[in-house]
Every structure is written in C-alpha cells, then in structure tokens.
mmCIF file of C-alpha atoms in Angstrom:
data_model
loop_
_atom_site.group_PDB
_atom_site.id
_atom_site.type_symbol
_atom_site.label_atom_id
_atom_site.label_comp_id
_atom_site.label_asym_id
_atom_site.label_seq_id
_atom_site.Cartn_x
_atom_site.Cartn_y
_atom_site.Cartn_z
ATOM 1 C CA UNK Y 1068 -0.539 9.340 10.087
ATOM 2 C CA UNK Y 1069 2.717 11.020 9.111
ATOM 3 C CA UNK Y 1070 6.465 10.685 9.581
ATOM 4 C CA UNK Y 1071 9.546 12.634 8.526
ATOM 5 C CA UNK Y 1072 13.274 12.275 9.174
ATOM 6 C CA UNK Y 1073 16.432 13.977 7.917
ATOM 7 C CA UNK Y 1074 19.194 11.500 8.699
ATOM 8 C CA UNK Y 1075 22.965 11.824 8.685
ATOM 9 C CA UNK Y 1076 24.176 9.104 11.028
ATOM 10 C CA UNK Y 1077 27.896 9.863 10.653
ATOM 11 C CA UNK Y 1078 29.372 11.071 13.917
ATOM 12 C CA UNK Y 1079 26.079 11.310 15.840
ATOM 13 C CA UNK Y 1080 24.647 9.634 18.879
ATOM 14 C CA UNK Y 1081 21.794 7.922 17.121
ATOM 15 C CA UNK Y 1082 18.194 8.821 16.349
ATOM 16 C CA UNK Y 1083 15.645 10.357 18.664
ATOM 17 C CA UNK Y 1084 11.863 10.340 18.262
ATOM 18 C CA UNK Y 1085 9.595 13.385 18.414
ATOM 19 C CA UNK Y 1086 5.808 13.034 18.495
ATOM 20 C CA UNK Y 1087 3.963 15.870 16.750
ATOM 21 C CA UNK Y 1088 0.232 16.554 16.953
ATOM 22 C CA UNK Y 1089 -0.300 17.462 13.308
ATOM 23 C CA UNK Y 1090 1.588 17.619 10.038
ATOM 24 C CA UNK Y 1091 1.436 21.424 10.280
ATOM 25 C CA UNK Y 1092 3.444 21.287 13.522
ATOM 26 C CA UNK Y 1093 6.496 19.854 11.747
ATOM 27 C CA UNK Y 1094 9.190 22.517 12.373
ATOM 28 C CA UNK Y 1095 10.185 24.739 9.473
ATOM 29 C CA UNK Y 1096 13.742 23.494 10.036
ATOM 30 C CA UNK Y 1097 13.438 19.984 11.501
ATOM 31 C CA UNK Y 1098 16.286 18.738 13.670
ATOM 32 C CA UNK Y 1099 18.574 16.319 11.916
ATOM 33 C CA UNK Y 1100 18.558 12.691 13.113
ATOM 34 C CA UNK Y 1101 15.090 13.103 14.586
ATOM 35 C CA UNK Y 1102 12.169 10.919 13.537
ATOM 36 C CA UNK Y 1103 9.028 13.066 13.649
ATOM 37 C CA UNK Y 1104 5.836 11.016 14.027
ATOM 38 C CA UNK Y 1105 2.180 11.999 13.966
ATOM 39 C CA UNK Y 1106 -0.064 9.011 14.695
ATOM 40 C CA UNK Y 1107 -3.434 10.464 13.694
ATOM 41 C CA UNK Y 1108 -6.035 7.717 14.136
ATOM 42 C CA UNK Y 1109 -3.403 5.003 13.815
ATOM 43 C CA UNK Y 1110 -1.372 3.310 16.538
ATOM 44 C CA UNK Y 1111 2.273 3.563 17.550
ATOM 45 C CA UNK Y 1112 3.625 0.392 19.152
ATOM 46 C CA UNK Y 1113 7.116 0.324 20.667
ATOM 47 C CA UNK Y 1114 8.943 -2.973 21.220
ATOM 48 C CA UNK Y 1115 12.210 -3.326 23.102
ATOM 49 C CA UNK Y 1116 14.424 -5.469 20.878
ATOM 50 C CA UNK Y 1117 18.034 -6.542 20.638
ATOM 51 C CA UNK Y 1118 20.218 -3.472 20.214
ATOM 52 C CA UNK Y 1119 17.456 -0.878 20.453
ATOM 53 C CA UNK Y 1120 13.739 -0.500 19.821
ATOM 54 C CA UNK Y 1121 11.286 -1.356 17.048
ATOM 55 C CA UNK Y 1122 8.389 1.005 16.283
ATOM 56 C CA UNK Y 1123 5.263 -0.061 14.380
ATOM 57 C CA UNK Y 1124 3.201 2.884 13.106
ATOM 58 C CA UNK Y 1125 -0.187 2.244 11.522
ATOM 59 C CA UNK Y 1126 -2.588 -0.643 11.937
ATOM 60 C CA UNK Y 1127 -0.596 -3.806 12.697
ATOM 61 C CA UNK Y 1128 -2.799 -6.857 13.187
ATOM 62 C CA UNK Y 1129 -1.598 -9.769 15.293
ATOM 63 C CA UNK Y 1130 -2.857 -12.538 17.538
ATOM 64 C CA UNK Y 1131 -2.717 -11.790 21.297
ATOM 65 C CA UNK Y 1132 0.641 -12.638 22.823
ATOM 66 C CA UNK Y 1133 2.432 -13.210 19.508
ATOM 67 C CA UNK Y 1134 4.107 -9.827 18.950
ATOM 68 C CA UNK Y 1135 7.536 -10.706 20.332
ATOM 69 C CA UNK Y 1136 10.384 -8.459 19.276
ATOM 70 C CA UNK Y 1137 12.963 -11.150 20.018
ATOM 71 C CA UNK Y 1138 11.736 -13.269 17.105
ATOM 72 C CA UNK Y 1139 11.774 -10.290 14.724
ATOM 73 C CA UNK Y 1140 15.179 -8.875 15.707
ATOM 74 C CA UNK Y 1141 17.346 -11.845 16.622
ATOM 75 C CA UNK Y 1142 20.615 -9.910 16.804
ATOM 76 C CA UNK Y 1143 21.540 -6.213 16.972
ATOM 77 C CA UNK Y 1144 21.228 -4.373 13.670
ATOM 78 C CA UNK Y 1145 19.373 -7.104 11.774
ATOM 79 C CA UNK Y 1146 15.627 -7.477 11.198
ATOM 80 C CA UNK Y 1147 13.952 -10.663 9.951
ATOM 81 C CA UNK Y 1148 11.263 -9.494 7.515
ATOM 82 C CA UNK Y 1149 9.760 -12.957 7.152
ATOM 83 C CA UNK Y 1150 9.279 -13.185 10.917
ATOM 84 C CA UNK Y 1151 7.830 -9.657 11.026
ATOM 85 C CA UNK Y 1152 5.343 -10.345 8.221
ATOM 86 C CA UNK Y 1153 4.273 -13.665 9.734
ATOM 87 C CA UNK Y 1154 3.525 -12.124 13.122
ATOM 88 C CA UNK Y 1155 2.393 -8.563 12.353
ATOM 89 C CA UNK Y 1156 -0.092 -8.456 9.496
ATOM 90 C CA UNK Y 1157 -2.105 -5.433 8.420
ATOM 91 C CA UNK Y 1158 -0.745 -2.140 7.095
ATOM 92 C CA UNK Y 1159 1.951 -0.145 8.882
ATOM 93 C CA UNK Y 1160 5.420 1.374 8.683
ATOM 94 C CA UNK Y 1161 8.217 0.124 10.911
ATOM 95 C CA UNK Y 1162 11.369 1.763 12.288
ATOM 96 C CA UNK Y 1163 14.218 -0.124 13.970
ATOM 97 C CA UNK Y 1164 16.529 2.234 15.872
ATOM 98 C CA UNK Y 1165 19.862 1.423 17.490
ATOM 99 C CA UNK Y 1166 22.597 3.689 18.864
ATOM 100 C CA UNK Y 1167 24.248 4.051 15.471
ATOM 101 C CA UNK Y 1168 21.651 3.021 12.871
ATOM 102 C CA UNK Y 1169 18.104 3.474 11.638
ATOM 103 C CA UNK Y 1170 16.235 0.942 9.513
ATOM 104 C CA UNK Y 1171 12.871 1.972 8.047
ATOM 105 C CA UNK Y 1172 10.391 -0.040 5.999
ATOM 106 C CA UNK Y 1173 6.806 -1.169 5.510
ATOM 107 C CA UNK Y 1174 4.496 -4.080 6.171
ATOM 108 C CA UNK Y 1175 3.929 -6.857 3.649
ATOM 109 C CA UNK Y 1176 2.712 -5.423 0.355
ATOM 110 C CA UNK Y 1177 3.881 -1.882 1.187
ATOM 111 C CA UNK Y 1178 0.450 -0.231 1.139
ATOM 112 C CA UNK Y 1179 1.760 2.669 3.255
ATOM 113 C CA UNK Y 1180 4.525 4.393 1.252
ATOM 114 C CA UNK Y 1181 8.003 5.559 2.179
ATOM 115 C CA UNK Y 1182 9.399 8.313 -0.048
ATOM 116 C CA UNK Y 1183 13.083 9.168 0.199
ATOM 117 C CA UNK Y 1184 15.809 11.451 -1.164
ATOM 118 C CA UNK Y 1185 19.387 10.226 -0.860
ATOM 119 C CA UNK Y 1186 22.514 12.350 -1.237
ATOM 120 C CA UNK Y 1187 25.733 10.639 -0.161
ATOM 121 C CA UNK Y 1188 25.601 10.323 3.645
ATOM 122 C CA UNK Y 1189 22.329 12.220 4.010
ATOM 123 C CA UNK Y 1190 18.908 10.617 3.553
ATOM 124 C CA UNK Y 1191 15.586 12.394 4.011
ATOM 125 C CA UNK Y 1192 12.482 10.218 4.065
ATOM 126 C CA UNK Y 1193 8.795 10.899 4.611
ATOM 127 C CA UNK Y 1194 5.327 9.406 4.325
ATOM 128 C CA UNK Y 1195 4.289 12.279 2.038
ATOM 129 C CA UNK Y 1196 6.079 12.929 -1.246
ATOM 130 C CA UNK Y 1197 4.963 16.566 -1.483
ATOM 131 C CA UNK Y 1198 6.322 17.411 1.975
ATOM 132 C CA UNK Y 1199 9.611 15.840 0.947
ATOM 133 C CA UNK Y 1200 9.662 17.773 -2.329
ATOM 134 C CA UNK Y 1201 9.081 21.053 -0.503
ATOM 135 C CA UNK Y 1202 12.015 20.462 1.869
ATOM 136 C CA UNK Y 1203 14.639 18.960 -0.454
ATOM 137 C CA UNK Y 1204 16.024 19.344 -3.954
ATOM 138 C CA UNK Y 1205 13.348 17.213 -5.620
ATOM 139 C CA UNK Y 1206 14.619 17.721 -9.144
ATOM 140 C CA UNK Y 1207 12.642 18.175 -12.338
ATOM 141 C CA UNK Y 1208 9.287 16.505 -13.070
ATOM 142 C CA UNK Y 1209 9.970 12.860 -13.918
ATOM 143 C CA UNK Y 1210 8.823 12.009 -17.454
ATOM 144 C CA UNK Y 1211 9.499 8.322 -16.810
ATOM 145 C CA UNK Y 1212 6.995 8.327 -13.964
ATOM 146 C CA UNK Y 1213 4.350 9.885 -16.201
ATOM 147 C CA UNK Y 1214 5.048 7.357 -18.958
ATOM 148 C CA UNK Y 1215 4.637 4.416 -16.583
ATOM 149 C CA UNK Y 1216 1.347 5.805 -15.274
ATOM 150 C CA UNK Y 1217 0.018 6.200 -18.809
ATOM 151 C CA UNK Y 1218 1.042 2.673 -19.784
ATOM 152 C CA UNK Y 1219 0.257 0.759 -16.595
ATOM 153 C CA UNK Y 1220 -2.127 2.948 -14.524
ATOM 154 C CA UNK Y 1221 0.586 3.253 -11.850
ATOM 155 C CA UNK Y 1222 4.413 3.443 -11.681
ATOM 156 C CA UNK Y 1223 6.050 0.128 -12.523
ATOM 157 C CA UNK Y 1224 9.299 0.882 -10.727
ATOM 158 C CA UNK Y 1225 10.067 3.223 -7.805
ATOM 159 C CA UNK Y 1226 9.748 6.566 -9.573
ATOM 160 C CA UNK Y 1227 7.691 9.515 -8.302
ATOM 161 C CA UNK Y 1228 6.572 12.850 -9.724
ATOM 162 C CA UNK Y 1229 10.159 14.142 -9.236
ATOM 163 C CA UNK Y 1230 13.470 12.830 -10.548
ATOM 164 C CA UNK Y 1231 15.332 12.929 -7.208
ATOM 165 C CA UNK Y 1232 12.621 11.413 -5.008
ATOM 166 C CA UNK Y 1233 12.112 7.661 -4.964
ATOM 167 C CA UNK Y 1234 9.411 5.358 -3.647
ATOM 168 C CA UNK Y 1235 10.776 2.550 -1.481
ATOM 169 C CA UNK Y 1236 10.183 -0.820 -3.114
ATOM 170 C CA UNK Y 1237 7.968 -3.446 -1.516
ATOM 171 C CA UNK Y 1238 9.752 -5.684 0.999
ATOM 172 C CA UNK Y 1239 12.857 -3.494 1.110
ATOM 173 C CA UNK Y 1240 14.001 -1.049 3.770
ATOM 174 C CA UNK Y 1241 16.269 1.946 4.199
ATOM 175 C CA UNK Y 1242 19.453 1.008 6.050
ATOM 176 C CA UNK Y 1243 21.078 4.147 7.435
ATOM 177 C CA UNK Y 1244 24.193 3.762 9.575
ATOM 178 C CA UNK Y 1245 27.712 5.141 9.904
ATOM 179 C CA UNK Y 1246 29.079 2.448 7.585
ATOM 180 C CA UNK Y 1247 26.104 1.860 5.274
ATOM 181 C CA UNK Y 1248 23.547 4.032 3.493
ATOM 182 C CA UNK Y 1249 21.505 1.818 1.200
ATOM 183 C CA UNK Y 1250 18.221 0.199 0.273
ATOM 184 C CA UNK Y 1251 18.451 -3.234 1.855
ATOM 185 C CA UNK Y 1252 16.465 -6.454 2.236
ATOM 186 C CA UNK Y 1253 16.215 -9.790 0.459
ATOM 187 C CA UNK Y 1254 12.610 -10.905 1.066
ATOM 188 C CA UNK Y 1255 11.075 -12.172 -2.196
ATOM 189 C CA UNK Y 1256 7.423 -13.085 -2.726
ATOM 190 C CA UNK Y 1257 8.551 -15.433 -5.486
ATOM 191 C CA UNK Y 1258 10.263 -17.645 -2.894
ATOM 192 C CA UNK Y 1259 6.777 -18.677 -1.804
ATOM 193 C CA UNK Y 1260 5.499 -19.668 -5.243
ATOM 194 C CA UNK Y 1261 4.941 -23.404 -5.571
ATOM 195 C CA UNK Y 1262 2.619 -25.953 -7.107
ATOM 196 C CA UNK Y 1263 -0.257 -26.895 -4.764
ATOM 197 C CA UNK Y 1264 -0.089 -30.409 -3.385
ATOM 198 C CA UNK Y 1265 -3.856 -30.871 -3.551
ATOM 199 C CA UNK Y 1266 -6.021 -29.312 -6.256
ATOM 200 C CA UNK Y 1267 -9.140 -31.383 -5.652
ATOM 201 C CA UNK Y 1268 -12.494 -30.077 -4.473
ATOM 202 C CA UNK Y 1269 -11.876 -31.919 -1.209
ATOM 203 C CA UNK Y 1270 -9.254 -29.298 -0.307
ATOM 204 C CA UNK Y 1271 -11.729 -26.389 -0.431
ATOM 205 C CA UNK Y 1272 -13.066 -26.782 3.153
ATOM 206 C CA UNK Y 1273 -9.496 -26.621 4.479
ATOM 207 C CA UNK Y 1274 -8.826 -23.461 2.476
ATOM 208 C CA UNK Y 1275 -12.090 -21.923 3.697
ATOM 209 C CA UNK Y 1276 -11.180 -22.666 7.324
ATOM 210 C CA UNK Y 1277 -7.737 -21.134 6.838
ATOM 211 C CA UNK Y 1278 -9.229 -18.020 5.235
ATOM 212 C CA UNK Y 1279 -11.733 -17.644 8.071
ATOM 213 C CA UNK Y 1280 -8.966 -17.977 10.645
ATOM 214 C CA UNK Y 1281 -6.900 -15.242 8.982
ATOM 215 C CA UNK Y 1282 -9.925 -12.933 8.597
ATOM 216 C CA UNK Y 1283 -10.694 -13.280 12.287
ATOM 217 C CA UNK Y 1284 -7.526 -11.358 13.157
ATOM 218 C CA UNK Y 1285 -8.717 -8.337 11.177
ATOM 219 C CA UNK Y 1286 -12.175 -8.016 12.743
ATOM 220 C CA UNK Y 1287 -12.258 -5.280 15.434
ATOM 221 C CA UNK Y 1288 -13.771 -6.022 18.821
ATOM 222 C CA UNK Y 1289 -15.916 -2.881 18.516
ATOM 223 C CA UNK Y 1290 -18.773 -2.347 16.076
ATOM 224 C CA UNK Y 1291 -17.478 -1.791 12.543
ATOM 225 C CA UNK Y 1292 -18.707 -1.306 8.984
ATOM 226 C CA UNK Y 1293 -18.170 -3.495 5.915
ATOM 227 C CA UNK Y 1294 -18.522 -2.308 2.342
ATOM 228 C CA UNK Y 1295 -21.196 -4.528 0.777
ATOM 229 C CA UNK Y 1296 -21.122 -4.042 -2.967
ATOM 230 C CA UNK Y 1297 -21.574 -6.297 -5.939
ATOM 231 C CA UNK Y 1298 -17.882 -7.143 -5.832
ATOM 232 C CA UNK Y 1299 -16.155 -10.225 -4.515
ATOM 233 C CA UNK Y 1300 -14.525 -8.473 -1.544
ATOM 234 C CA UNK Y 1301 -17.643 -7.146 0.155
ATOM 235 C CA UNK Y 1302 -19.635 -10.350 -0.067
ATOM 236 C CA UNK Y 1303 -16.682 -12.364 1.232
ATOM 237 C CA UNK Y 1304 -16.024 -10.044 4.182
ATOM 238 C CA UNK Y 1305 -19.704 -9.952 5.146
ATOM 239 C CA UNK Y 1306 -19.884 -13.743 5.018
ATOM 240 C CA UNK Y 1307 -16.742 -14.123 7.132
ATOM 241 C CA UNK Y 1308 -17.846 -11.562 9.746
ATOM 242 C CA UNK Y 1309 -21.314 -13.082 9.955
ATOM 243 C CA UNK Y 1310 -19.843 -16.570 10.338
ATOM 244 C CA UNK Y 1311 -17.714 -15.244 13.199
ATOM 245 C CA UNK Y 1312 -20.777 -13.627 14.879
ATOM 246 C CA UNK Y 1313 -19.229 -10.157 14.832
ATOM 247 C CA UNK Y 1314 -20.942 -6.870 15.664
ATOM 248 C CA UNK Y 1315 -20.995 -5.002 12.350
ATOM 249 C CA UNK Y 1316 -23.139 -3.160 9.843
ATOM 250 C CA UNK Y 1317 -23.004 -3.046 6.052
ATOM 251 C CA UNK Y 1318 -22.818 0.031 3.866
ATOM 252 C CA UNK Y 1319 -22.578 0.921 0.201
ATOM 253 C CA UNK Y 1320 -22.663 4.080 -1.878
ATOM 254 C CA UNK Y 1321 -24.517 5.125 -4.994
ATOM 255 C CA UNK Y 1322 -27.506 7.035 -6.322
ATOM 256 C CA UNK Y 1323 -30.644 6.461 -4.218
ATOM 257 C CA UNK Y 1324 -32.332 4.467 -7.003
ATOM 258 C CA UNK Y 1325 -29.263 2.544 -8.209
ATOM 259 C CA UNK Y 1326 -28.682 -1.167 -7.661
ATOM 260 C CA UNK Y 1327 -25.488 -0.218 -5.784
ATOM 261 C CA UNK Y 1328 -27.815 0.882 -2.971
ATOM 262 C CA UNK Y 1329 -31.084 -0.993 -3.435
ATOM 263 C CA UNK Y 1330 -29.530 -4.458 -3.827
ATOM 264 C CA UNK Y 1331 -27.247 -4.316 -0.733
ATOM 265 C CA UNK Y 1332 -30.192 -2.922 1.244
ATOM 266 C CA UNK Y 1333 -32.327 -5.940 0.300
ATOM 267 C CA UNK Y 1334 -29.493 -8.389 0.936
ATOM 268 C CA UNK Y 1335 -28.690 -6.894 4.337
ATOM 269 C CA UNK Y 1336 -32.353 -6.981 5.345
ATOM 270 C CA UNK Y 1337 -32.649 -10.630 4.319
ATOM 271 C CA UNK Y 1338 -29.543 -11.474 6.353
ATOM 272 C CA UNK Y 1339 -30.616 -9.438 9.374
ATOM 273 C CA UNK Y 1340 -27.634 -7.087 9.098
ATOM 274 C CA UNK Y 1341 -27.952 -3.333 9.814
ATOM 275 C CA UNK Y 1342 -27.390 -1.320 6.648
ATOM 276 C CA UNK Y 1343 -26.286 2.301 6.144
ATOM 277 C CA UNK Y 1344 -26.484 3.837 2.655
ATOM 278 C CA UNK Y 1345 -24.093 6.586 1.590
ATOM 279 C CA UNK Y 1346 -26.182 8.447 -0.964
ATOM 280 C CA UNK Y 1347 -24.435 10.042 -3.916
ATOM 281 C CA UNK Y 1348 -27.402 12.220 -4.768
ATOM 282 C CA UNK Y 1349 -27.766 15.746 -6.141
ATOM 283 C CA UNK Y 1350 -26.928 17.216 -2.741
ATOM 284 C CA UNK Y 1351 -23.660 15.283 -2.705
ATOM 285 C CA UNK Y 1352 -22.812 16.338 -6.269
ATOM 286 C CA UNK Y 1353 -23.497 20.015 -5.582
ATOM 287 C CA UNK Y 1354 -21.980 20.308 -2.108
ATOM 288 C CA UNK Y 1355 -19.327 17.619 -1.639
ATOM 289 C CA UNK Y 1356 -18.183 15.900 -4.820
ATOM 290 C CA UNK Y 1357 -15.550 18.362 -6.043
ATOM 291 C CA UNK Y 1358 -14.164 19.091 -2.583
ATOM 292 C CA UNK Y 1359 -13.988 15.362 -1.787
ATOM 293 C CA UNK Y 1360 -12.239 14.736 -5.083
ATOM 294 C CA UNK Y 1361 -9.568 17.348 -4.435
ATOM 295 C CA UNK Y 1362 -9.085 16.171 -0.846
ATOM 296 C CA UNK Y 1363 -8.784 12.558 -1.999
ATOM 297 C CA UNK Y 1364 -6.151 13.536 -4.562
ATOM 298 C CA UNK Y 1365 -4.167 15.529 -1.999
ATOM 299 C CA UNK Y 1366 -4.299 12.809 0.658
ATOM 300 C CA UNK Y 1367 -3.017 10.228 -1.830
ATOM 301 C CA UNK Y 1368 -0.205 12.411 -3.119
ATOM 302 C CA UNK Y 1369 -2.090 12.662 -6.411
ATOM 303 C CA UNK Y 1370 -1.764 8.911 -6.883
ATOM 304 C CA UNK Y 1371 -5.552 8.580 -6.754
ATOM 305 C CA UNK Y 1372 -7.954 9.917 -9.335
ATOM 306 C CA UNK Y 1373 -11.115 11.984 -9.570
ATOM 307 C CA UNK Y 1374 -13.175 8.850 -10.103
ATOM 308 C CA UNK Y 1375 -12.979 8.055 -6.374
ATOM 309 C CA UNK Y 1376 -14.161 11.145 -4.430
ATOM 310 C CA UNK Y 1377 -16.958 9.079 -2.873
ATOM 311 C CA UNK Y 1378 -14.380 6.933 -1.032
ATOM 312 C CA UNK Y 1379 -13.359 9.861 1.171
ATOM 313 C CA UNK Y 1380 -16.929 11.169 1.363
ATOM 314 C CA UNK Y 1381 -18.142 7.788 2.637
ATOM 315 C CA UNK Y 1382 -15.310 7.506 5.157
ATOM 316 C CA UNK Y 1383 -16.134 10.932 6.579
ATOM 317 C CA UNK Y 1384 -19.800 10.034 7.023
ATOM 318 C CA UNK Y 1385 -19.103 6.612 8.491
ATOM 319 C CA UNK Y 1386 -16.520 8.056 10.906
ATOM 320 C CA UNK Y 1387 -19.455 9.574 12.794
ATOM 321 C CA UNK Y 1388 -20.814 6.065 13.316
ATOM 322 C CA UNK Y 1389 -17.752 3.867 13.874
ATOM 323 C CA UNK Y 1390 -13.982 3.914 14.269
ATOM 324 C CA UNK Y 1391 -13.461 1.092 11.784
ATOM 325 C CA UNK Y 1392 -14.547 0.258 8.250
ATOM 326 C CA UNK Y 1393 -13.445 -2.810 6.317
ATOM 327 C CA UNK Y 1394 -13.279 -2.796 2.564
ATOM 328 C CA UNK Y 1395 -11.367 -4.649 -0.116
ATOM 329 C CA UNK Y 1396 -9.607 -3.517 -3.240
ATOM 330 C CA UNK Y 1397 -9.494 -5.334 -6.561
ATOM 331 C CA UNK Y 1398 -10.645 -8.692 -5.180
ATOM 332 C CA UNK Y 1399 -12.263 -9.577 -8.468
ATOM 333 C CA UNK Y 1400 -8.876 -9.129 -10.140
ATOM 334 C CA UNK Y 1401 -7.879 -12.460 -8.580
ATOM 335 C CA UNK Y 1402 -10.337 -14.135 -10.920
ATOM 336 C CA UNK Y 1403 -9.433 -12.067 -13.956
ATOM 337 C CA UNK Y 1404 -7.488 -14.079 -16.513
ATOM 338 C CA UNK Y 1405 -4.263 -12.405 -17.544
ATOM 339 C CA UNK Y 1406 -5.689 -11.382 -20.905
ATOM 340 C CA UNK Y 1407 -8.562 -9.152 -19.772
ATOM 341 C CA UNK Y 1408 -7.527 -5.545 -19.028
ATOM 342 C CA UNK Y 1409 -8.697 -4.129 -15.687
ATOM 343 C CA UNK Y 1410 -7.725 -1.574 -13.048
ATOM 344 C CA UNK Y 1411 -4.656 -3.530 -11.949
ATOM 345 C CA UNK Y 1412 -3.867 -5.146 -15.286
ATOM 346 C CA UNK Y 1413 -3.532 -2.740 -18.191
ATOM 347 C CA UNK Y 1414 -3.148 -4.036 -21.731
ATOM 348 C CA UNK Y 1415 0.543 -3.137 -21.636
ATOM 349 C CA UNK Y 1416 1.128 -5.147 -18.452
ATOM 350 C CA UNK Y 1417 -0.704 -8.135 -19.895
ATOM 351 C CA UNK Y 1418 1.459 -8.032 -23.013
ATOM 352 C CA UNK Y 1419 4.657 -7.845 -20.967
ATOM 353 C CA UNK Y 1420 3.892 -10.802 -18.727
ATOM 354 C CA UNK Y 1421 2.012 -12.996 -21.199
ATOM 355 C CA UNK Y 1422 4.200 -12.666 -24.276
ATOM 356 C CA UNK Y 1423 6.524 -15.545 -25.011
ATOM 357 C CA UNK Y 1424 8.730 -13.303 -27.136
ATOM 358 C CA UNK Y 1425 9.792 -9.657 -27.390
ATOM 359 C CA UNK Y 1426 6.590 -8.432 -29.062
ATOM 360 C CA UNK Y 1427 5.757 -6.438 -25.923
ATOM 361 C CA UNK Y 1428 8.635 -4.087 -26.740
ATOM 362 C CA UNK Y 1429 7.055 -3.075 -30.041
ATOM 363 C CA UNK Y 1430 3.751 -2.553 -28.247
ATOM 364 C CA UNK Y 1431 5.309 -0.175 -25.685
ATOM 365 C CA UNK Y 1432 7.083 1.790 -28.411
ATOM 366 C CA UNK Y 1433 3.861 2.219 -30.398
ATOM 367 C CA UNK Y 1434 1.788 2.996 -27.297
ATOM 368 C CA UNK Y 1435 4.181 5.682 -26.030
ATOM 369 C CA UNK Y 1436 4.358 7.291 -29.480
ATOM 370 C CA UNK Y 1437 0.596 7.847 -29.611
ATOM 371 C CA UNK Y 1438 0.672 10.611 -26.968
ATOM 372 C CA UNK Y 1439 3.268 12.985 -28.383
ATOM 373 C CA UNK Y 1440 5.462 11.452 -31.034
ATOM 374 C CA UNK Y 1441 9.027 11.409 -29.710
ATOM 375 C CA UNK Y 1442 8.348 13.066 -26.327
ATOM 376 C CA UNK Y 1443 8.881 9.792 -24.405
ATOM 377 C CA UNK Y 1444 11.482 8.235 -26.734
ATOM 378 C CA UNK Y 1445 14.403 8.147 -24.269
ATOM 379 C CA UNK Y 1446 12.177 7.168 -21.352
ATOM 380 C CA UNK Y 1447 10.602 4.359 -23.381
ATOM 381 C CA UNK Y 1448 14.001 2.942 -24.309
ATOM 382 C CA UNK Y 1449 15.131 3.041 -20.669
ATOM 383 C CA UNK Y 1450 11.856 1.494 -19.478
ATOM 384 C CA UNK Y 1451 12.146 -1.378 -21.960
ATOM 385 C CA UNK Y 1452 15.718 -2.057 -20.833
ATOM 386 C CA UNK Y 1453 14.691 -2.084 -17.159
ATOM 387 C CA UNK Y 1454 11.713 -4.377 -17.762
ATOM 388 C CA UNK Y 1455 13.875 -6.688 -19.865
ATOM 389 C CA UNK Y 1456 16.307 -7.056 -16.966
ATOM 390 C CA UNK Y 1457 13.456 -7.407 -14.484
ATOM 391 C CA UNK Y 1458 11.736 -10.316 -16.247
ATOM 392 C CA UNK Y 1459 14.950 -12.049 -17.330
ATOM 393 C CA UNK Y 1460 15.063 -13.950 -14.037
ATOM 394 C CA UNK Y 1461 11.478 -15.138 -14.509
ATOM 395 C CA UNK Y 1462 12.032 -17.519 -17.408
ATOM 396 C CA UNK Y 1463 9.736 -20.519 -17.109
ATOM 397 C CA UNK Y 1464 7.377 -18.804 -14.671
ATOM 398 C CA UNK Y 1465 3.622 -18.749 -15.174
ATOM 399 C CA UNK Y 1466 2.220 -15.421 -16.386
ATOM 400 C CA UNK Y 1467 0.368 -14.768 -13.100
ATOM 401 C CA UNK Y 1468 3.530 -15.448 -11.093
ATOM 402 C CA UNK Y 1469 5.393 -12.933 -13.233
ATOM 403 C CA UNK Y 1470 2.708 -10.320 -12.648
ATOM 404 C CA UNK Y 1471 2.431 -10.712 -8.882
#
C-alpha cells in the first residue's frame, strides 16, 4: 500500500485521484493536486459524504451495515474523528476530498504513517518517508530524531530521519485548503480516561464478553493464521477464535528444537488446531536471514531493526497458505508495571512518567552525554523543554495514563 500527493490548493479545482499499480509507476514528476494511490493487498473504500468523498485505504474493520459516511462527515469540510474511530476500526489511512480542500489522516492509534513536508501553501505527503525525501528538500539528518531513538527506542515526538520531514501525530490530520494549511484535529485519548465503576471479580465476565465481541469483527471469513507464541497476544487470539468457531490455523517461528516451535505444536495438537511451523534453521540463516532483514528495514523506513527479519520471512511463507494472518504486538506490556524496562517502555520513559519531580531531566542529560559528550547538548535541552511542556498538562494523572 502506498500514497503520494503534492498539494497546492490555492486557485485550483480540487484534488483528483490516480490509481497506480506499483510504487515504481509513480511518475518522475507527479501532477500537482493529484492523490496517487497503490492499494497492494489492502482495500480502497470510497464513501459519498457531505461535500465530497471519503476514502479509506488499508484494512478498515467494521460491522456490516455500519459504515455510514453521513455519521462521519456531518457537514461539508468537517470530519468527526470520534465517529470514524467508533465505526471503522482496524488500520488504515483516510482522505476526505471536497472541491476546495483535502483532509488526510489515519485510523485510531496511527499504525500506518503519514509523512509530510510543508512549505507555505505547498504540502507534499506520502506513506513512505524515503520517497518523500527523494522528491523534496528533506533537509539535513535530524540529530533530535536519533537522540529520541537512543533514549526511548522510537521517536517521542513527530521527527523523522530528516529535519524538514515530519511524521503526522496520532489522531491529527492534514487540513489543506485555500484558506488553511495546517495540522488539525482535537481528538484526545485522555478524554476517555476514567475510574472504573466496578473493579470486582464479578465484572470480569462482562469484560470478557465485550472483548470477544470486539475480536469477532477482526476475524476474517476465510481461513487465516494466528501467531501462537508464549506471549499474551497469541494465546488470547487463539482462545477468542476458537471460542467463535473460526476456521484458522496456528503458527510460530523458531529453531526446530526450540520451545518456540515444540510447545505451540503440542498445544495446537491438544486443542485440535492445525499448526504450521516457520523454521528458522540453518537453511534460513544461510539463504534468507540477511535478505529478509534488509527487506524488513526498507519496508519499515528503517524504523524496524535487524532483530526482526523472521517477521517478513514468516509472512512470505504464510502468504502461500492464506491471505490473512493475525498477530499481536507488545500485549504483555499491558501487564508490565511502569518500573520494568521493556520494548515499549525504556528506562528513560519510565523515569519521565513516574518521577514526581524533575529528576528525569538529570537522567536525560547524563544518558545523552554517554554517547558522545556534547554532541547532543542542544538537542537534549530542546527535548527536555518539549517534554516539560508536554507533561505539564498531566499533573495529577496516574503514571500509566501519562505514558499512554
């Protein structure tokens, strides 16, 4: 899936859409005010809405008969993100086009990125940061982005590898029109934080039923695979799919003699579930590991790492067997107390959100100095100032609420 647009709304007749077959077929000099879309294995859904049309590109998940554009766009030029997120779950990008405006954003959680370069009235945006960098003035390598990755495992704010290219924030959208060029939106996850009314064990069956109901929307009608590992995600998804009597098989990856393969195989057999191992054996190491690693890095815009080449390798193998695989990410992090470092919670993040004082500032200064003395001095000072402003509105919040 891919999209690209070079937009200058001023004095034009709106935006047109052009479907391309492959990223390589994007013209060397793309037409301005044209949204180029390549669907790949994803879907493109077009809804007629007030003032224009709404496009959903990716894998939107919704109950039959509920995807009504009138409830999402209630008046021309305005989109209700809360209504969109409530109806269309899953992962996708969306584009709302009228005669004189284009709004572009993402689904809840912003798993699919939007990268953009703004220069006065002109905005160029794309699903791939490297394509954008090749076709615009991307600027110098961004030291701030590198610092945030070293401290937190991923960028804290919307920086990218280049100074002039930004990553669109979660639950925001690009608003491009003749009278407005801005990042817009006011949806806040924190508006939904509250104290539970019932914390007793008696409430667990209700929560389980609600979880099962939500999972049901994500199960394909065709045969699909579920990653069955030792983690929380796989076991939960297998249990939910089995409870719903779905047609699926389990898979896992690892060395032939490792518990990552032998244990899921035994569990699947005991449950009567078909099981497919993805073996990371010597043949894989010699023939596929390095190539899969490089391909994984390139497909993620070098936001992944070389510790995950087997993800792409497994997907390629399983694609010969099914069109759909279900897997979770970081489910066990939900049970990780905010004092135990993990993939999503680095020590620096824990200090920022758990500290009741400004001690986290000293930690960031010391941590950034360990790599190259004063190399990150200015970036560290700017980062501390931005984080200070960011968490200022969170006084009195629980540490987990601050983090999420």
